[in-house]
Amino acid sequence: MRRILQATAAAVAGWLGTAGLAPGAVAGEAPEWAIVVHGGAGAVTPGSYTPEDEAGMRADLGLAVEAAVRILSEGGSSLDAATEAVRILEDSPHFNAGRGAVFTADGRNELDASIMVGRSGAAGAVAGVQGIRNPILAARAVMERSPHVMLAGRGAEAFARAQDLEFMPLEWFHTERRRRALEAAQQRAALGESVPARGTVGAVALDMRGELAAATSTGGMTNKRWGRIGDSPVIGAGTWADARCAVSSTGWGEYYIRAVAAYDICARVAYLGEPLDVAASHVVMERIPAMGGDGGVIALSADGAISMPFNTEGMARGYARSDGTVKVALFADE
Ligand code: ASP
């Protein structure tokens, strides 16, 4: 346990005990618990970040993993672990969720989030919300304290207020980096080029009772139109968990919605009997690109297998399991 915490805190790179596996796949040996997180797929390359940003991303991914490890190793639920990991990444200015979310075309941060529990199939989501510090807590409140699955816009904000969730001034969500990304995206859009700047966060977790949970949170895509909703709050597209398989997606949301990507991976596992990594790789490396989209997923099965395929230049990601394997990585070759 201590070793895991030290390793994640130091944002360890390099596979531990997983030599010989395909990149992105970690074999399952029925661990007691596991946590996998992502901080978005996209142009995640060594040249894309300042050394401070890169260090900040690695450190905050490590903090999210570490918080989940603490919960899971003490017998806590996968729901609590996934919620807490995403809450930490939402509060980090380094990722496109909560604070640090990308800007809409008219300079706002409109946030989407969803959460799902495997065995019960309970789910909750919020879409297009502003001012809610942690949209993942609002999604969870929809799941646990309302008869609904998804609330949007002002209705979701009113519900969050009624649940005493924390609100922040709208400027709290702003970061200079995302402001510059909006300006660059608008300049390129004026030239007819599309700029899918991203960085969604997500977590999938397995607890000692064998229960899976998945959670995803995002600001969506830079320069998105007012009212645009991506895949992240859509159950089955951005987030899915059933008794055997849990997925959180990141990528070009329109394609992930049309591919029903997260559900499709778990359906392939359930109906075709495919190993998790085969199913996840098929959807991410074949189906989505064939449609014209890009992105990645993190996936976890009830036997502890982990899959993290992406067809982009990189994907911020990390995991830890009770067997001692632990990793935080950003770039494709890590
Ligand atoms: N999937 C998110 C969306 O389209 C963006 C991302 O994952 O980076 O809203």
PDB file of C-alpha atoms in Angstrom, residues 44-322:
ATOM      1  CA  VAL A  44      -1.006  14.917 -25.882  1.00  0.00           C
ATOM      2  CA  THR A  45       2.631  15.150 -27.034  1.00  0.00           C
ATOM      3  CA  PRO A  46       5.832  16.200 -25.274  1.00  0.00           C
ATOM      4  CA  GLY A  47       5.830  19.484 -27.233  1.00  0.00           C
ATOM      5  CA  SER A  48       2.265  20.438 -26.269  1.00  0.00           C
ATOM      6  CA  TYR A  49       2.948  21.444 -22.681  1.00  0.00           C
ATOM      7  CA  THR A  50       5.238  23.596 -20.611  1.00  0.00           C
ATOM      8  CA  PRO A  51       7.302  21.567 -18.126  1.00  0.00           C
ATOM      9  CA  GLU A  52       5.104  23.008 -15.365  1.00  0.00           C
ATOM     10  CA  ASP A  53       1.877  21.925 -17.091  1.00  0.00           C
ATOM     11  CA  GLU A  54       3.230  18.454 -17.767  1.00  0.00           C
ATOM     12  CA  ALA A  55       4.370  18.051 -14.176  1.00  0.00           C
ATOM     13  CA  GLY A  56       1.021  19.356 -12.954  1.00  0.00           C
ATOM     14  CA  MET A  57      -0.905  16.906 -15.101  1.00  0.00           C
ATOM     15  CA  ARG A  58       1.162  13.950 -13.900  1.00  0.00           C
ATOM     16  CA  ALA A  59       0.923  15.037 -10.281  1.00  0.00           C
ATOM     17  CA  ASP A  60      -2.858  15.518 -10.396  1.00  0.00           C
ATOM     18  CA  LEU A  61      -3.428  12.183 -12.145  1.00  0.00           C
ATOM     19  CA  GLY A  62      -1.307  10.654  -9.365  1.00  0.00           C
ATOM     20  CA  LEU A  63      -3.384  12.417  -6.700  1.00  0.00           C
ATOM     21  CA  ALA A  64      -6.616  11.123  -8.245  1.00  0.00           C
ATOM     22  CA  VAL A  65      -5.254   7.552  -8.337  1.00  0.00           C
ATOM     23  CA  GLU A  66      -3.917   7.862  -4.820  1.00  0.00           C
ATOM     24  CA  ALA A  67      -7.247   9.102  -3.415  1.00  0.00           C
ATOM     25  CA  ALA A  68      -9.070   6.202  -5.053  1.00  0.00           C
ATOM     26  CA  VAL A  69      -6.452   3.721  -3.756  1.00  0.00           C
ATOM     27  CA  ARG A  70      -7.055   4.981  -0.243  1.00  0.00           C
ATOM     28  CA  ILE A  71     -10.822   4.419  -0.560  1.00  0.00           C
ATOM     29  CA  LEU A  72     -10.617   1.024  -2.272  1.00  0.00           C
ATOM     30  CA  SER A  73      -7.851  -0.443  -0.116  1.00  0.00           C
ATOM     31  CA  GLU A  74      -9.885   0.360   2.999  1.00  0.00           C
ATOM     32  CA  GLY A  75     -12.897  -1.495   1.618  1.00  0.00           C
ATOM     33  CA  GLY A  76     -14.711   1.551   0.210  1.00  0.00           C
ATOM     34  CA  SER A  77     -16.975   1.388  -2.822  1.00  0.00           C
ATOM     35  CA  SER A  78     -16.033   1.720  -6.470  1.00  0.00           C
ATOM     36  CA  LEU A  79     -18.700   4.431  -6.674  1.00  0.00           C
ATOM     37  CA  ASP A  80     -16.933   6.514  -4.015  1.00  0.00           C
ATOM     38  CA  ALA A  81     -13.521   5.878  -5.584  1.00  0.00           C
ATOM     39  CA  ALA A  82     -14.590   6.873  -9.108  1.00  0.00           C
ATOM     40  CA  THR A  83     -16.445   9.931  -7.782  1.00  0.00           C
ATOM     41  CA  GLU A  84     -13.465  11.123  -5.752  1.00  0.00           C
ATOM     42  CA  ALA A  85     -10.941  10.572  -8.550  1.00  0.00           C
ATOM     43  CA  VAL A  86     -13.070  12.604 -10.967  1.00  0.00           C
ATOM     44  CA  ARG A  87     -13.754  15.292  -8.357  1.00  0.00           C
ATOM     45  CA  ILE A  88      -9.990  15.788  -7.925  1.00  0.00           C
ATOM     46  CA  LEU A  89      -9.435  15.997 -11.687  1.00  0.00           C
ATOM     47  CA  GLU A  90     -12.335  18.479 -12.020  1.00  0.00           C
ATOM     48  CA  ASP A  91     -10.665  20.733  -9.442  1.00  0.00           C
ATOM     49  CA  SER A  92      -7.342  20.513 -11.302  1.00  0.00           C
ATOM     50  CA  PRO A  93      -6.850  23.409 -13.740  1.00  0.00           C
ATOM     51  CA  HIS A  94      -4.861  21.052 -15.989  1.00  0.00           C
ATOM     52  CA  PHE A  95      -7.803  19.134 -17.399  1.00  0.00           C
ATOM     53  CA  ASN A  96     -10.879  19.984 -19.417  1.00  0.00           C
ATOM     54  CA  ALA A  97     -13.464  19.462 -16.686  1.00  0.00           C
ATOM     55  CA  GLY A  98     -14.682  21.688 -13.870  1.00  0.00           C
ATOM     56  CA  ARG A  99     -11.990  24.336 -13.307  1.00  0.00           C
ATOM     57  CA  GLY A 100      -9.924  24.614 -16.490  1.00  0.00           C
ATOM     58  CA  ALA A 101     -12.760  23.485 -18.783  1.00  0.00           C
ATOM     59  CA  VAL A 102     -12.590  24.588 -22.401  1.00  0.00           C
ATOM     60  CA  PHE A 103     -14.578  27.613 -23.584  1.00  0.00           C
ATOM     61  CA  THR A 104     -17.684  27.609 -25.745  1.00  0.00           C
ATOM     62  CA  ALA A 105     -17.691  29.816 -28.853  1.00  0.00           C
ATOM     63  CA  ASP A 106     -19.225  32.628 -26.779  1.00  0.00           C
ATOM     64  CA  GLY A 107     -16.647  32.366 -23.971  1.00  0.00           C
ATOM     65  CA  ARG A 108     -18.473  30.282 -21.365  1.00  0.00           C
ATOM     66  CA  ASN A 109     -17.768  26.972 -19.640  1.00  0.00           C
ATOM     67  CA  GLU A 110     -20.677  24.583 -20.058  1.00  0.00           C
ATOM     68  CA  LEU A 111     -20.043  21.337 -18.207  1.00  0.00           C
ATOM     69  CA  ASP A 112     -21.263  17.759 -18.720  1.00  0.00           C
ATOM     70  CA  ALA A 113     -20.837  14.755 -16.392  1.00  0.00           C
ATOM     71  CA  SER A 114     -22.241  11.292 -15.767  1.00  0.00           C
ATOM     72  CA  ILE A 115     -21.826   8.339 -13.428  1.00  0.00           C
ATOM     73  CA  MET A 116     -22.987   4.703 -13.392  1.00  0.00           C
ATOM     74  CA  VAL A 117     -22.875   1.732 -11.024  1.00  0.00           C
ATOM     75  CA  GLY A 118     -22.370  -1.739 -12.517  1.00  0.00           C
ATOM     76  CA  ARG A 119     -24.658  -4.298 -10.869  1.00  0.00           C
ATOM     77  CA  SER A 120     -27.677  -2.085 -10.190  1.00  0.00           C
ATOM     78  CA  GLY A 121     -27.349  -0.127 -13.429  1.00  0.00           C
ATOM     79  CA  ALA A 122     -28.097   3.056 -11.483  1.00  0.00           C
ATOM     80  CA  ALA A 123     -27.010   6.147 -13.441  1.00  0.00           C
ATOM     81  CA  GLY A 124     -27.063   9.935 -13.247  1.00  0.00           C
ATOM     82  CA  ALA A 125     -25.954  12.813 -15.468  1.00  0.00           C
ATOM     83  CA  VAL A 126     -25.951  16.577 -15.854  1.00  0.00           C
ATOM     84  CA  ALA A 127     -25.470  18.436 -19.124  1.00  0.00           C
ATOM     85  CA  GLY A 128     -24.683  22.021 -20.079  1.00  0.00           C
ATOM     86  CA  VAL A 129     -24.354  23.297 -16.503  1.00  0.00           C
ATOM     87  CA  GLN A 130     -22.514  26.405 -15.348  1.00  0.00           C
ATOM     88  CA  GLY A 131     -21.158  27.353 -11.944  1.00  0.00           C
ATOM     89  CA  ILE A 132     -21.390  23.917 -10.280  1.00  0.00           C
ATOM     90  CA  ARG A 133     -17.904  23.349  -8.863  1.00  0.00           C
ATOM     91  CA  ASN A 134     -18.018  19.571  -9.277  1.00  0.00           C
ATOM     92  CA  PRO A 135     -20.474  18.409 -11.945  1.00  0.00           C
ATOM     93  CA  ILE A 136     -19.714  14.775 -11.032  1.00  0.00           C
ATOM     94  CA  LEU A 137     -21.274  15.368  -7.599  1.00  0.00           C
ATOM     95  CA  ALA A 138     -24.343  16.789  -9.340  1.00  0.00           C
ATOM     96  CA  ALA A 139     -24.536  13.720 -11.614  1.00  0.00           C
ATOM     97  CA  ARG A 140     -24.292  11.486  -8.565  1.00  0.00           C
ATOM     98  CA  ALA A 141     -27.005  13.489  -6.791  1.00  0.00           C
ATOM     99  CA  VAL A 142     -29.288  13.051  -9.816  1.00  0.00           C
ATOM    100  CA  MET A 143     -28.664   9.295  -9.570  1.00  0.00           C
ATOM    101  CA  GLU A 144     -29.144   9.024  -5.829  1.00  0.00           C
ATOM    102  CA  ARG A 145     -31.638  11.747  -4.982  1.00  0.00           C
ATOM    103  CA  SER A 146     -33.927  12.154  -7.993  1.00  0.00           C
ATOM    104  CA  PRO A 147     -36.159   9.818 -10.002  1.00  0.00           C
ATOM    105  CA  HIS A 148     -34.334  10.915 -13.182  1.00  0.00           C
ATOM    106  CA  VAL A 149     -31.170   9.958 -15.037  1.00  0.00           C
ATOM    107  CA  MET A 150     -30.238  13.244 -16.739  1.00  0.00           C
ATOM    108  CA  LEU A 151     -30.897  16.898 -15.899  1.00  0.00           C
ATOM    109  CA  ALA A 152     -29.750  19.739 -18.162  1.00  0.00           C
ATOM    110  CA  GLY A 153     -29.007  23.459 -17.968  1.00  0.00           C
ATOM    111  CA  ARG A 154     -30.884  25.666 -15.534  1.00  0.00           C
ATOM    112  CA  GLY A 155     -32.986  22.784 -14.192  1.00  0.00           C
ATOM    113  CA  ALA A 156     -29.841  20.850 -13.321  1.00  0.00           C
ATOM    114  CA  GLU A 157     -28.331  23.941 -11.666  1.00  0.00           C
ATOM    115  CA  ALA A 158     -31.504  24.513  -9.606  1.00  0.00           C
ATOM    116  CA  PHE A 159     -31.430  20.856  -8.540  1.00  0.00           C
ATOM    117  CA  ALA A 160     -27.750  21.142  -7.555  1.00  0.00           C
ATOM    118  CA  ARG A 161     -28.526  24.241  -5.457  1.00  0.00           C
ATOM    119  CA  ALA A 162     -31.386  22.420  -3.748  1.00  0.00           C
ATOM    120  CA  GLN A 163     -28.908  19.624  -2.926  1.00  0.00           C
ATOM    121  CA  ASP A 164     -26.520  22.176  -1.356  1.00  0.00           C
ATOM    122  CA  LEU A 165     -23.774  21.478  -3.865  1.00  0.00           C
ATOM    123  CA  GLU A 166     -21.005  24.055  -4.060  1.00  0.00           C
ATOM    124  CA  PHE A 167     -21.189  26.805  -6.703  1.00  0.00           C
ATOM    125  CA  MET A 168     -18.260  28.983  -7.771  1.00  0.00           C
ATOM    126  CA  PRO A 169     -18.157  32.326  -9.617  1.00  0.00           C
ATOM    127  CA  LEU A 170     -18.017  31.680 -13.360  1.00  0.00           C
ATOM    128  CA  GLU A 171     -14.502  33.200 -13.581  1.00  0.00           C
ATOM    129  CA  TRP A 172     -13.194  30.502 -11.217  1.00  0.00           C
ATOM    130  CA  PHE A 173     -13.507  28.001 -14.069  1.00  0.00           C
ATOM    131  CA  HIS A 174     -11.486  30.155 -16.496  1.00  0.00           C
ATOM    132  CA  THR A 175      -7.842  29.480 -17.297  1.00  0.00           C
ATOM    133  CA  GLU A 176      -5.500  31.429 -19.565  1.00  0.00           C
ATOM    134  CA  ARG A 177      -4.500  28.290 -21.431  1.00  0.00           C
ATOM    135  CA  ARG A 178      -8.101  27.502 -22.427  1.00  0.00           C
ATOM    136  CA  ARG A 179      -8.705  31.162 -23.368  1.00  0.00           C
ATOM    137  CA  ARG A 180      -5.744  30.986 -25.767  1.00  0.00           C
ATOM    138  CA  ALA A 181      -7.044  27.665 -27.110  1.00  0.00           C
ATOM    139  CA  LEU A 182     -10.396  29.306 -27.894  1.00  0.00           C
ATOM    140  CA  GLU A 183      -8.695  32.153 -29.752  1.00  0.00           C
ATOM    141  CA  ALA A 184      -6.586  29.699 -31.746  1.00  0.00           C
ATOM    142  CA  ALA A 185      -9.634  27.530 -32.491  1.00  0.00           C
ATOM    143  CA  GLN A 186     -11.622  30.516 -33.707  1.00  0.00           C
ATOM    144  CA  GLN A 187      -8.776  31.656 -35.958  1.00  0.00           C
ATOM    145  CA  ARG A 188      -8.531  28.195 -37.466  1.00  0.00           C
ATOM    146  CA  ALA A 189     -12.320  27.876 -37.743  1.00  0.00           C
ATOM    147  CA  ALA A 190     -12.289  31.109 -39.753  1.00  0.00           C
ATOM    148  CA  LEU A 191      -9.945  29.319 -42.181  1.00  0.00           C
ATOM    149  CA  GLY A 192     -12.337  26.376 -42.380  1.00  0.00           C
ATOM    150  CA  GLU A 193     -10.227  24.040 -40.213  1.00  0.00           C
ATOM    151  CA  SER A 194     -11.651  22.121 -37.283  1.00  0.00           C
ATOM    152  CA  VAL A 195      -9.791  22.065 -33.997  1.00  0.00           C
ATOM    153  CA  PRO A 196     -10.979  19.341 -31.643  1.00  0.00           C
ATOM    154  CA  ALA A 197      -9.151  20.577 -28.492  1.00  0.00           C
ATOM    155  CA  ARG A 198     -10.089  18.392 -25.564  1.00  0.00           C
ATOM    156  CA  GLY A 199      -9.068  16.830 -22.221  1.00  0.00           C
ATOM    157  CA  THR A 200     -12.088  15.247 -20.551  1.00  0.00           C
ATOM    158  CA  VAL A 201     -11.563  13.328 -17.285  1.00  0.00           C
ATOM    159  CA  GLY A 202     -12.914   9.973 -16.179  1.00  0.00           C
ATOM    160  CA  ALA A 203     -12.495   7.042 -13.828  1.00  0.00           C
ATOM    161  CA  VAL A 204     -13.486   3.387 -13.680  1.00  0.00           C
ATOM    162  CA  ALA A 205     -13.138   1.449 -10.444  1.00  0.00           C
ATOM    163  CA  LEU A 206     -13.541  -2.086  -9.068  1.00  0.00           C
ATOM    164  CA  ASP A 207     -14.021  -2.606  -5.337  1.00  0.00           C
ATOM    165  CA  MET A 208     -13.457  -5.549  -2.986  1.00  0.00           C
ATOM    166  CA  ARG A 209     -17.078  -6.634  -3.392  1.00  0.00           C
ATOM    167  CA  GLY A 210     -16.509  -6.967  -7.144  1.00  0.00           C
ATOM    168  CA  GLU A 211     -18.677  -3.940  -7.936  1.00  0.00           C
ATOM    169  CA  LEU A 212     -17.719  -1.736 -10.901  1.00  0.00           C
ATOM    170  CA  ALA A 213     -18.441   1.973 -11.372  1.00  0.00           C
ATOM    171  CA  ALA A 214     -17.656   4.514 -14.095  1.00  0.00           C
ATOM    172  CA  ALA A 215     -17.629   8.329 -14.060  1.00  0.00           C
ATOM    173  CA  THR A 216     -16.853  10.975 -16.701  1.00  0.00           C
ATOM    174  CA  SER A 217     -16.742  14.798 -16.629  1.00  0.00           C
ATOM    175  CA  THR A 218     -15.916  17.394 -19.287  1.00  0.00           C
ATOM    176  CA  GLY A 219     -16.138  20.925 -20.591  1.00  0.00           C
ATOM    177  CA  GLY A 220     -16.715  19.398 -24.034  1.00  0.00           C
ATOM    178  CA  MET A 221     -14.928  20.695 -27.100  1.00  0.00           C
ATOM    179  CA  THR A 222     -13.277  24.095 -27.538  1.00  0.00           C
ATOM    180  CA  ASN A 223     -15.401  26.571 -29.498  1.00  0.00           C
ATOM    181  CA  LYS A 224     -18.478  24.353 -29.186  1.00  0.00           C
ATOM    182  CA  ARG A 225     -21.788  25.930 -29.912  1.00  0.00           C
ATOM    183  CA  TRP A 226     -23.965  27.160 -27.037  1.00  0.00           C
ATOM    184  CA  GLY A 227     -26.110  24.197 -25.936  1.00  0.00           C
ATOM    185  CA  ARG A 228     -23.937  21.513 -27.562  1.00  0.00           C
ATOM    186  CA  ILE A 229     -23.940  18.313 -25.507  1.00  0.00           C
ATOM    187  CA  GLY A 230     -21.181  15.746 -26.062  1.00  0.00           C
ATOM    188  CA  ASP A 231     -20.913  12.064 -25.235  1.00  0.00           C
ATOM    189  CA  SER A 232     -19.644  12.463 -21.679  1.00  0.00           C
ATOM    190  CA  PRO A 233     -23.082  12.830 -19.994  1.00  0.00           C
ATOM    191  CA  VAL A 234     -24.717  10.312 -22.327  1.00  0.00           C
ATOM    192  CA  ILE A 235     -25.036   6.920 -20.626  1.00  0.00           C
ATOM    193  CA  GLY A 236     -23.781   4.282 -23.054  1.00  0.00           C
ATOM    194  CA  ALA A 237     -21.640   6.723 -25.049  1.00  0.00           C
ATOM    195  CA  GLY A 238     -19.345   8.495 -22.559  1.00  0.00           C
ATOM    196  CA  THR A 239     -19.968   6.285 -19.535  1.00  0.00           C
ATOM    197  CA  TRP A 240     -21.100   2.708 -18.999  1.00  0.00           C
ATOM    198  CA  ALA A 241     -20.883   0.165 -16.210  1.00  0.00           C
ATOM    199  CA  ASP A 242     -22.497  -3.255 -15.894  1.00  0.00           C
ATOM    200  CA  ALA A 243     -21.745  -6.266 -13.711  1.00  0.00           C
ATOM    201  CA  ARG A 244     -18.697  -7.267 -15.784  1.00  0.00           C
ATOM    202  CA  CYS A 245     -17.359  -4.167 -17.547  1.00  0.00           C
ATOM    203  CA  ALA A 246     -16.967  -0.411 -16.987  1.00  0.00           C
ATOM    204  CA  VAL A 247     -15.882   2.266 -19.499  1.00  0.00           C
ATOM    205  CA  SER A 248     -15.211   6.019 -19.532  1.00  0.00           C
ATOM    206  CA  SER A 249     -14.695   7.596 -22.965  1.00  0.00           C
ATOM    207  CA  THR A 250     -12.775  10.612 -24.202  1.00  0.00           C
ATOM    208  CA  GLY A 251     -12.693  11.886 -27.745  1.00  0.00           C
ATOM    209  CA  TRP A 252     -14.747  13.533 -30.429  1.00  0.00           C
ATOM    210  CA  GLY A 253     -18.115  13.277 -28.721  1.00  0.00           C
ATOM    211  CA  GLU A 254     -20.353  13.328 -31.762  1.00  0.00           C
ATOM    212  CA  TYR A 255     -18.753  10.075 -32.948  1.00  0.00           C
ATOM    213  CA  TYR A 256     -18.809   8.474 -29.509  1.00  0.00           C
ATOM    214  CA  ILE A 257     -22.540   9.179 -29.268  1.00  0.00           C
ATOM    215  CA  ARG A 258     -23.221   7.722 -32.708  1.00  0.00           C
ATOM    216  CA  ALA A 259     -21.086   4.659 -31.923  1.00  0.00           C
ATOM    217  CA  VAL A 260     -22.702   4.250 -28.456  1.00  0.00           C
ATOM    218  CA  ALA A 261     -19.052   3.587 -27.725  1.00  0.00           C
ATOM    219  CA  ALA A 262     -18.893   2.732 -24.018  1.00  0.00           C
ATOM    220  CA  TYR A 263     -21.876   0.398 -24.194  1.00  0.00           C
ATOM    221  CA  ASP A 264     -20.646  -1.215 -27.400  1.00  0.00           C
ATOM    222  CA  ILE A 265     -17.397  -2.264 -25.708  1.00  0.00           C
ATOM    223  CA  CYS A 266     -19.215  -3.895 -22.790  1.00  0.00           C
ATOM    224  CA  ALA A 267     -21.825  -5.434 -25.116  1.00  0.00           C
ATOM    225  CA  ARG A 268     -19.035  -7.083 -27.125  1.00  0.00           C
ATOM    226  CA  VAL A 269     -17.650  -8.505 -23.884  1.00  0.00           C
ATOM    227  CA  ALA A 270     -21.108  -9.751 -22.823  1.00  0.00           C
ATOM    228  CA  TYR A 271     -22.520 -11.017 -26.119  1.00  0.00           C
ATOM    229  CA  LEU A 272     -19.451 -11.985 -28.125  1.00  0.00           C
ATOM    230  CA  GLY A 273     -17.362 -13.072 -25.167  1.00  0.00           C
ATOM    231  CA  GLU A 274     -14.470 -10.928 -26.351  1.00  0.00           C
ATOM    232  CA  PRO A 275     -11.657 -10.181 -23.896  1.00  0.00           C
ATOM    233  CA  LEU A 276     -11.933  -6.590 -22.663  1.00  0.00           C
ATOM    234  CA  ASP A 277      -8.898  -5.354 -24.587  1.00  0.00           C
ATOM    235  CA  VAL A 278     -10.096  -6.892 -27.854  1.00  0.00           C
ATOM    236  CA  ALA A 279     -13.516  -5.259 -27.457  1.00  0.00           C
ATOM    237  CA  ALA A 280     -12.129  -1.840 -26.439  1.00  0.00           C
ATOM    238  CA  SER A 281      -9.495  -1.868 -29.180  1.00  0.00           C
ATOM    239  CA  HIS A 282     -12.060  -2.797 -31.813  1.00  0.00           C
ATOM    240  CA  VAL A 283     -14.268   0.172 -30.958  1.00  0.00           C
ATOM    241  CA  VAL A 284     -11.455   2.718 -30.458  1.00  0.00           C
ATOM    242  CA  MET A 285      -8.984   1.606 -33.125  1.00  0.00           C
ATOM    243  CA  GLU A 286     -11.433   0.464 -35.824  1.00  0.00           C
ATOM    244  CA  ARG A 287     -15.056   1.579 -35.461  1.00  0.00           C
ATOM    245  CA  ILE A 288     -14.548   5.190 -34.352  1.00  0.00           C
ATOM    246  CA  PRO A 289     -11.784   6.002 -36.895  1.00  0.00           C
ATOM    247  CA  ALA A 290     -13.821   4.325 -39.664  1.00  0.00           C
ATOM    248  CA  MET A 291     -16.608   6.798 -38.869  1.00  0.00           C
ATOM    249  CA  GLY A 292     -14.162   9.740 -38.962  1.00  0.00           C
ATOM    250  CA  GLY A 293     -13.770  10.273 -35.212  1.00  0.00           C
ATOM    251  CA  ASP A 294     -10.894   9.932 -32.790  1.00  0.00           C
ATOM    252  CA  GLY A 295     -10.236   9.508 -29.079  1.00  0.00           C
ATOM    253  CA  GLY A 296      -9.729   6.785 -26.486  1.00  0.00           C
ATOM    254  CA  VAL A 297     -11.288   4.984 -23.537  1.00  0.00           C
ATOM    255  CA  ILE A 298     -10.361   3.497 -20.209  1.00  0.00           C
ATOM    256  CA  ALA A 299     -12.010   0.151 -19.530  1.00  0.00           C
ATOM    257  CA  LEU A 300     -11.969  -2.220 -16.577  1.00  0.00           C
ATOM    258  CA  SER A 301     -13.522  -5.653 -16.163  1.00  0.00           C
ATOM    259  CA  ALA A 302     -14.705  -7.408 -13.018  1.00  0.00           C
ATOM    260  CA  ASP A 303     -11.688  -9.754 -13.234  1.00  0.00           C
ATOM    261  CA  GLY A 304      -9.389  -6.734 -13.001  1.00  0.00           C
ATOM    262  CA  ALA A 305      -8.272  -6.540 -16.655  1.00  0.00           C
ATOM    263  CA  ILE A 306      -7.497  -2.982 -17.765  1.00  0.00           C
ATOM    264  CA  SER A 307      -7.600  -1.602 -21.306  1.00  0.00           C
ATOM    265  CA  MET A 308      -6.646   1.965 -22.279  1.00  0.00           C
ATOM    266  CA  PRO A 309      -6.596   2.196 -26.104  1.00  0.00           C
ATOM    267  CA  PHE A 310      -6.427   5.552 -27.911  1.00  0.00           C
ATOM    268  CA  ASN A 311      -6.041   6.465 -31.571  1.00  0.00           C
ATOM    269  CA  THR A 312      -4.811  10.008 -30.849  1.00  0.00           C
ATOM    270  CA  GLU A 313      -1.251  11.186 -30.260  1.00  0.00           C
ATOM    271  CA  GLY A 314      -1.594  10.590 -26.541  1.00  0.00           C
ATOM    272  CA  MET A 315      -3.976  10.176 -23.630  1.00  0.00           C
ATOM    273  CA  ALA A 316      -3.439  11.257 -20.036  1.00  0.00           C
ATOM    274  CA  ARG A 317      -4.036   8.132 -17.966  1.00  0.00           C
ATOM    275  CA  GLY A 318      -3.170   6.270 -14.808  1.00  0.00           C
ATOM    276  CA  TYR A 319      -4.085   3.224 -12.789  1.00  0.00           C
ATOM    277  CA  ALA A 320      -3.362   1.231  -9.662  1.00  0.00           C
ATOM    278  CA  ARG A 321      -4.381  -2.234  -8.561  1.00  0.00           C
ATOM    279  CA  SER A 322      -4.174  -4.148  -5.316  1.00  0.00           C
TER     280      SER A 322
END
